[in-house]
Each structure stands twice: as C-alpha cells, then as structure tokens.
Short mmCIF file of C-alpha atoms and ligand atoms in Angstrom, two decimals:
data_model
loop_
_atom_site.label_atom_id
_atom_site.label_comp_id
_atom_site.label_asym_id
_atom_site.label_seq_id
_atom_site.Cartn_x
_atom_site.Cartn_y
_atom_site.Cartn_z
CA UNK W 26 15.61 -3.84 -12.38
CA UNK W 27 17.42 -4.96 -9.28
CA UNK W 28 15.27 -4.64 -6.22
CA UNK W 29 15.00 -5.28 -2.66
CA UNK W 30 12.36 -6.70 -0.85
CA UNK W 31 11.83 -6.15 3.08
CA UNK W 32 9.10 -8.72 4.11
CA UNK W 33 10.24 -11.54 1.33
CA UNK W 34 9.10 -14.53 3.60
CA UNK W 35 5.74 -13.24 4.00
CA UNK W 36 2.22 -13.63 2.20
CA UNK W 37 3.11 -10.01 0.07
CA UNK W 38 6.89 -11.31 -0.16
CA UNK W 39 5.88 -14.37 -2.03
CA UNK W 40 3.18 -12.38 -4.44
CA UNK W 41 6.23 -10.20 -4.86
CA UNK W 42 8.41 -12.44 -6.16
CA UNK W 43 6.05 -13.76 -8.47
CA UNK W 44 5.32 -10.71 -10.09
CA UNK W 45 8.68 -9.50 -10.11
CA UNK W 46 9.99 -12.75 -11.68
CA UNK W 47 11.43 -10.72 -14.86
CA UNK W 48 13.43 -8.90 -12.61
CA UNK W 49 16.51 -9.48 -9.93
CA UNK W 50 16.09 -9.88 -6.32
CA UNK W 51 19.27 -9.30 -5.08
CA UNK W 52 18.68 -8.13 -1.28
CA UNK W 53 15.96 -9.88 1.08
CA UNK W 54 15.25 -8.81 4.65
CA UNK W 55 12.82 -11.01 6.78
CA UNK W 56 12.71 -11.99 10.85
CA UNK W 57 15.63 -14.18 9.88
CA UNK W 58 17.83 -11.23 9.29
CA UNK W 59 19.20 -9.19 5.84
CA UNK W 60 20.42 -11.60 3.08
CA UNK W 61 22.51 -9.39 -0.07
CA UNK W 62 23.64 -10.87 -3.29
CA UNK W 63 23.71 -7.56 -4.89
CA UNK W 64 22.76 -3.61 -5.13
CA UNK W 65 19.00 -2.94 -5.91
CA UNK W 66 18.45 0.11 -7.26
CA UNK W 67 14.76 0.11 -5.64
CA UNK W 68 13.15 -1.30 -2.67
CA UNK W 69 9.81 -3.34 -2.21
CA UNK W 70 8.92 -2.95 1.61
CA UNK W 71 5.58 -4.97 2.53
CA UNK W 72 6.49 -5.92 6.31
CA UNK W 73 5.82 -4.11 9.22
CA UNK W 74 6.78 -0.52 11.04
CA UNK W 75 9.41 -2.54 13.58
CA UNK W 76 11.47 -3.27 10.55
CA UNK W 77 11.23 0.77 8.87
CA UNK W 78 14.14 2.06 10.25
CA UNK W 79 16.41 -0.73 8.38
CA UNK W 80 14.40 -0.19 5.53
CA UNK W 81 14.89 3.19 5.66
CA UNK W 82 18.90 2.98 6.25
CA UNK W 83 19.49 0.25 3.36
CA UNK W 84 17.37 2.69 0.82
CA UNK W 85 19.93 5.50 1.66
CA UNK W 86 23.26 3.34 1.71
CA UNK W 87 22.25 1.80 -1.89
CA UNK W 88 20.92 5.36 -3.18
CA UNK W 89 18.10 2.92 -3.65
CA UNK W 90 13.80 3.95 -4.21
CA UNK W 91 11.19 2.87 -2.37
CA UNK W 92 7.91 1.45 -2.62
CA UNK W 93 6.55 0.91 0.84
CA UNK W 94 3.13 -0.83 1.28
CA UNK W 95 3.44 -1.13 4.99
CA UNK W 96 0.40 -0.28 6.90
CA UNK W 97 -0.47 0.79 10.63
CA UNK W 98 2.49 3.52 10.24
CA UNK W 99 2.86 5.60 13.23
CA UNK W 100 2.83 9.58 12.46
CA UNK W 101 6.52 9.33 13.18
CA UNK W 102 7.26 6.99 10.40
CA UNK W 103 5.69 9.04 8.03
CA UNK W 104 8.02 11.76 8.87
CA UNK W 105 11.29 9.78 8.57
CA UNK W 106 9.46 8.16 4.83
CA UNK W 107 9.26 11.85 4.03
CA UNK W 108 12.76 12.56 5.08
CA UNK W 109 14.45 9.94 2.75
CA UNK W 110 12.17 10.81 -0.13
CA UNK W 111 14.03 14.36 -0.17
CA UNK W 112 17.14 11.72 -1.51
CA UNK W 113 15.09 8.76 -3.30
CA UNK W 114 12.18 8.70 -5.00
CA UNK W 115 9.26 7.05 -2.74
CA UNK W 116 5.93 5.45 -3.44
CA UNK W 117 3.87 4.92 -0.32
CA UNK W 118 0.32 3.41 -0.65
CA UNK W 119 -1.82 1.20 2.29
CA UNK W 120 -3.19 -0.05 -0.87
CA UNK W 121 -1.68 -0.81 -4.68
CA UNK W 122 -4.96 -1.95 -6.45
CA UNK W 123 -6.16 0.20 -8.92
CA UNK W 124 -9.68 0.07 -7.59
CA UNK W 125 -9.31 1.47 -4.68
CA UNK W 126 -7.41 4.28 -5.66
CA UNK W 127 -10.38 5.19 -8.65
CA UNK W 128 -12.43 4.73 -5.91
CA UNK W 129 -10.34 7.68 -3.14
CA UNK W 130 -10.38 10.09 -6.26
CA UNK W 131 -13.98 9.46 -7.07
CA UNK W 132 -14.98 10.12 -3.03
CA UNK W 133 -12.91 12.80 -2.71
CA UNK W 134 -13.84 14.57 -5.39
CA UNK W 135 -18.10 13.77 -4.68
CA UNK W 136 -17.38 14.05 -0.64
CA UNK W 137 -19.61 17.14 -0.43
CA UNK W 138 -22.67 15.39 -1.93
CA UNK W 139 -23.03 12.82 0.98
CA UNK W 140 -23.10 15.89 3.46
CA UNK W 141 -26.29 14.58 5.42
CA UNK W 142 -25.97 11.25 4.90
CA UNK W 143 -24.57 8.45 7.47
CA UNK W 144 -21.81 6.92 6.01
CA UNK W 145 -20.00 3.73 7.50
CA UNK W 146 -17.38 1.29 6.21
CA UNK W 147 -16.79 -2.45 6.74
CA UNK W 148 -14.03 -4.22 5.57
CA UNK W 149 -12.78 -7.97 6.12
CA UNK W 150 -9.33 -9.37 5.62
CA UNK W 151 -7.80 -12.86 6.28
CA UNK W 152 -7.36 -13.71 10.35
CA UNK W 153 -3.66 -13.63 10.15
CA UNK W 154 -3.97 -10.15 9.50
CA UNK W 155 -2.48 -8.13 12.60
CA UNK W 156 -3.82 -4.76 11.98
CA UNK W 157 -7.18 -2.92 12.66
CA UNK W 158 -8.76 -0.99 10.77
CA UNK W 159 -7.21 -1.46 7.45
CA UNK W 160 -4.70 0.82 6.30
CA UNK W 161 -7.59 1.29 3.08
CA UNK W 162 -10.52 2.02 5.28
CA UNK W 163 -8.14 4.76 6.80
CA UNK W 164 -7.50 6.50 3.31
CA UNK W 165 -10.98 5.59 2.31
CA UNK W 166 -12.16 7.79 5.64
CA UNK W 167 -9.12 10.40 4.63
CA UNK W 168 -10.95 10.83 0.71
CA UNK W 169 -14.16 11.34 2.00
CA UNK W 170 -12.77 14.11 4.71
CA UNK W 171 -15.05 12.99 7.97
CA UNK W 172 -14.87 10.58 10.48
CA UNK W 173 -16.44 7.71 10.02
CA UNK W 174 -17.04 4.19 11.66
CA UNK W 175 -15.55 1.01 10.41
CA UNK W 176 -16.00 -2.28 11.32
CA UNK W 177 -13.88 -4.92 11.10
CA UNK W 178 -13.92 -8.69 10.00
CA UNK W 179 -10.77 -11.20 10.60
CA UNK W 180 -11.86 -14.26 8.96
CA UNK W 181 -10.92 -17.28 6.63
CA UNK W 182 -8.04 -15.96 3.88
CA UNK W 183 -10.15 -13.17 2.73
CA UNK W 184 -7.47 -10.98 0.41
CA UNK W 185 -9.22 -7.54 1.08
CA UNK W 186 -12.99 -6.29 0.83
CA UNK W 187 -14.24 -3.11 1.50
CA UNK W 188 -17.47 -1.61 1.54
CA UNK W 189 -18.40 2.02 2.57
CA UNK W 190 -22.71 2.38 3.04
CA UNK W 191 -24.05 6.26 2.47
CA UNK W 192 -27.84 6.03 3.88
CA UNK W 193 -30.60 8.75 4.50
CA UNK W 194 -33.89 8.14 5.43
CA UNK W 195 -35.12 7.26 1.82
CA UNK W 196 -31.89 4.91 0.51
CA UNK W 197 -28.91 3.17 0.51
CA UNK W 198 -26.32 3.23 -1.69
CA UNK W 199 -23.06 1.08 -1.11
CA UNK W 200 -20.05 1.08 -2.67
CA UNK W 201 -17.76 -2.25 -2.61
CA UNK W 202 -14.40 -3.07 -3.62
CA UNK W 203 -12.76 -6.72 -3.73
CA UNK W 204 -9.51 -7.77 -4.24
CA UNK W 205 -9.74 -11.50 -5.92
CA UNK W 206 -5.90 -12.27 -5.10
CA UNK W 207 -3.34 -10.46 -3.38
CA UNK W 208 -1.66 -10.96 -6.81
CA UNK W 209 -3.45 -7.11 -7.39
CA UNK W 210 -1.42 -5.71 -5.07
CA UNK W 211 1.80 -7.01 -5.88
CA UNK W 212 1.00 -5.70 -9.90
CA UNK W 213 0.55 -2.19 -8.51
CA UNK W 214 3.97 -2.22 -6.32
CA UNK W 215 5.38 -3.65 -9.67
CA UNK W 216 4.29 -0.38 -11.64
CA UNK W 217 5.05 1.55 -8.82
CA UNK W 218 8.92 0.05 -8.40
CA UNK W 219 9.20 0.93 -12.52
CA UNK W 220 8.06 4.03 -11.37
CA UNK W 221 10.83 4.54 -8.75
CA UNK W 222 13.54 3.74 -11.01
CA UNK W 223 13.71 6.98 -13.71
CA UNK W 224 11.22 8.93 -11.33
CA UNK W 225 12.97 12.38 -9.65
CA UNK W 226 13.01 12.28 -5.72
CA UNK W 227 10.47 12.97 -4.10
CA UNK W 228 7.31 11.87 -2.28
CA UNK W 229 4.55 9.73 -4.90
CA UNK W 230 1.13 8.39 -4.10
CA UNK W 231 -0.18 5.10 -6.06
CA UNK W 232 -2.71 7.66 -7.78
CA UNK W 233 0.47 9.42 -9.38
CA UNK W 234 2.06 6.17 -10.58
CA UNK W 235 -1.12 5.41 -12.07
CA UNK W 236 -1.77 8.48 -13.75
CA UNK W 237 2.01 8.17 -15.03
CA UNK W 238 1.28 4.84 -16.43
CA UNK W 239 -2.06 6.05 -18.16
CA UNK W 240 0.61 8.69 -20.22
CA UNK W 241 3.51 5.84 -21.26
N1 LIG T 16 -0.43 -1.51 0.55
C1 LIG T 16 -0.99 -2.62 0.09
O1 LIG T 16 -1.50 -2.69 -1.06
C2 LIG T 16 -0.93 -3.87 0.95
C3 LIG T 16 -1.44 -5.09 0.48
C4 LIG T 16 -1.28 -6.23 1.31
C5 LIG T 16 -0.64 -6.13 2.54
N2 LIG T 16 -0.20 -4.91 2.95
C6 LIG T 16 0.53 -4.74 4.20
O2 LIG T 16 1.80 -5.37 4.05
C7 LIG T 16 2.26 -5.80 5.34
C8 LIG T 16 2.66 -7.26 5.25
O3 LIG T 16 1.52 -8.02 4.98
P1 LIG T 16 1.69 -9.62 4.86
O4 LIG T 16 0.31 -10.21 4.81
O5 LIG T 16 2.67 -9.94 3.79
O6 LIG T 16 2.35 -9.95 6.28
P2 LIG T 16 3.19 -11.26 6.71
O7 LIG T 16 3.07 -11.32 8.21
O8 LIG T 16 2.79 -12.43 5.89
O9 LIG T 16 4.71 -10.90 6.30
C9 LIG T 16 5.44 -9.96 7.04
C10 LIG T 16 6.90 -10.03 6.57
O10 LIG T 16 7.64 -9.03 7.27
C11 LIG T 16 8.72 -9.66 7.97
N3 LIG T 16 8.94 -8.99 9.25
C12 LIG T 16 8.00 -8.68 10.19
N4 LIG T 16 8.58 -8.09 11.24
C13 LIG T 16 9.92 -8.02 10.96
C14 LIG T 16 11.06 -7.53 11.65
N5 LIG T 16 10.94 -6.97 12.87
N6 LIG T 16 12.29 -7.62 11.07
C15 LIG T 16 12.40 -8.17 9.82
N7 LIG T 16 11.36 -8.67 9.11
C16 LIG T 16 10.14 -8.59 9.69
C17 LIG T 16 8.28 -11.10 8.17
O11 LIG T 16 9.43 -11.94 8.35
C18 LIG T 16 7.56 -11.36 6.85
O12 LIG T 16 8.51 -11.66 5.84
C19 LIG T 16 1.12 -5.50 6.32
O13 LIG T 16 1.35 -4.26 6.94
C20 LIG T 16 -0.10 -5.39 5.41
O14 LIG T 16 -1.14 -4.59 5.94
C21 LIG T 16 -0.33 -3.79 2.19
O1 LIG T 17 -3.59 -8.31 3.66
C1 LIG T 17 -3.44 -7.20 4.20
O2 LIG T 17 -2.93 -7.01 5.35
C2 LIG T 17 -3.89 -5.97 3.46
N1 LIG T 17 -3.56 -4.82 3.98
C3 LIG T 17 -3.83 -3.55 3.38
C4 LIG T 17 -4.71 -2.73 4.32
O3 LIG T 17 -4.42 -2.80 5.56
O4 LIG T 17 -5.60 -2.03 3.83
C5 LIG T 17 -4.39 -3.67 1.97
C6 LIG T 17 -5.33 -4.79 1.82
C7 LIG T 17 -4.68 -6.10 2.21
#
C-alpha cells in the first residue's frame, strides 16, 4: 500500500510509521509544508482541523482514501469529510483502539439500563495534548445518548485513560479503558487504511472496519 500521512512529524506520525513499516510512505504533510515522492492510494491524517482542508484536497487529486483520526472537528468539517467520502472511501474515528469501540457498542446498546443513575467520565491524556475533552469521552457521551460531565486530566505522557462512573444510592460501578502505548492506535488506523484500499466509497466508522476484519 502506498499511503499518505498528514501529521508525520508528530507523536501519531511517528507510531504511524512504525506500524506502517511494510508499507510505502510516499507523501508527508507536517508544519514544514507537503513533501511527495509518490501517489498513495490512501491517506493517514492524525494532525489537526487547520490542516483538513489540504487533507481533504490531496485525497481528491490522488483519488486517494482516508483514514482521519483527527479530533476536536468542528461540525463543519464533518460535513466537508462527508462530502469527499461520496468519491473515496473514509474511515473517521476520535479513537482506533479496539477497546473503546467494544466498549461504545456495549453502552449503546445497555444505555437504557443506567436510566436513574449519575453517570460521569474522567479521562487523562499526556500535557502536550491541546484538546479538551477528548474526542473519546465525546463518543463515549454520544453511545450512552445523555449529557454527561467529564473531567479532564493533562499530565505526565499519559497515552489515553478513560473511565465513565454509573452510581445510585446503593453502588458504583466503573468502567475503565487504558491505552498502554499509542502504538494501539496506530494498529487500528493500520486495519482501517487496509480497509480503505478495496472498500466502496463511502462513509466507515472504526466499529465497521472491525467487524470487517472479524469476517477476513
Ligand atoms: N483517533 C485516535 O485514535 C487518536 C489517537 C491519538 C491522537 N489522536 C489525535 O491525533 C491528533 C494528533 O495527535 P498528536 O499527539 O500526534 O499531535 P502532535 O501535535 O504530536 O502532531 C501533530 C502533527 O500535525 C502537524 N500539524 C499541525 N498543524 C498543522 C498545520 N496547520 N499544517 C500542517 N501540519 C500541521 C504537526 O506538524 C504534527 O506533525 C490530535 O487531534 C489527537 O487528538 C487521535
Ligand atoms: O493523544 C491524544 O491526543 C489522543 N486523542 C484521542 C482523543 O482525543 O480521544 C484518542 C486518545 C489519544
């Protein structure tokens, strides 16, 4: 596979080239501009929104996919991510690790049994990280179909932890995901970019890669 990766001088960009070391990097875009030593036939975007509409315009010139990890998207951006995946095939996920996706399907489809309870999430990343709330505790929220507070933690190198508390008078019960190494994340745009490359256009979740992979 020949990709792309938007982001390739950052802490994703250098998991991503690690995983991806079986396959060809032949375009990288970073704050130091767009370097091309070939056509990729998908994209690897884990950067930030300023950078989307490049993104966006090199995926249609090359006819290329996209996997787009990219959090603290604007509604807009969504829009124009939908737009190009009428051309290319897109995966868009604020988080690739398997766990956390079980985990979204396993809320949403219990959601109505914590009706009654208080429910709260915390979650604590690395302090270089310039986003808040994570893009995870936002789909976490979306699964579970309610509001719900989260609190944040910047500290140390922390890859990713997440933690949602359901409480009632009587109990707790708390449900925790951790990510040992961003090196999880990078593996699930990997699947998701062999997705991309025989998948039909259109608009794909990580949970649809993975239940793709389950059936190979
Ligand atoms: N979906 C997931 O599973 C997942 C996992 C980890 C990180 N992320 C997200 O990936 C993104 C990147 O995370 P990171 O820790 O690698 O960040 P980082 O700051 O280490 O790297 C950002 C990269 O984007 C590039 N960049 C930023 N602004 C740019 C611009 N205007 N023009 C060109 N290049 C630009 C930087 O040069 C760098 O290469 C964040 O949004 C983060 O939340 C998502
Ligand atoms: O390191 C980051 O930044 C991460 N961002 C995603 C999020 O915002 O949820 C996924 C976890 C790591």
């Amino acid at each position: 596979m020949r990709y792309g990766l938007v982001g390739s001088s950052g802490r994703m960009g250098h998991e991503i080239k690690e995983v991806f070391s079986a396959h060809e990097l032949v375009l990288e875009v970073d704050e130091s501009g767009i370097f091309r030593r070939g056509e990729p036939n998908v994209f690897v975007d884990f950067s930030n929104r300023s950078v989307l509409a490049t993104t966006l315009q090199l995926c249609s010139q090359y006819g290329a996919g996209l996997v787009i990890g990219t959090t603290a998207l604007a509604e807009e951006d969504m829009k124009a991510i939908k737009e190009l995946s009428n051309h290319v095939p897109v995966v868009q996920s604020y988080n690739f690790s398997t766990g956390i996706n079980i985990l979204k399907i396993l809320l949403r489809e219990s959601a109505s049994l914590f009706e009654g309870m208080d429910v709260e999430i915390i979650e604590t990343h690395h302090n270089k990280k310039k986003d808040v709330p994570s893009g995870t505790a936002i789909i976490l929220k979306e699964a579970l179909g309610r509001e719900v507070p989260v609190h944040s933690l910047r500290i140390g190198g922390v890859p990713g932890d997440h933690t949602i508390f359901f409480a009632n008078e009587g109990e707790v019960l708390q449900i925790s995901h951790h990510a040992i190494s961003r090196r999880v994340f990078a593996i699930g745009a990997l699947r998701a970019a062999e997705f991309c490359v025989s998948a039909k256009n259109g608009f794909y979740s990580f949970e649809e890669v993975l239940r793709w992979t389950q059936k190979r």
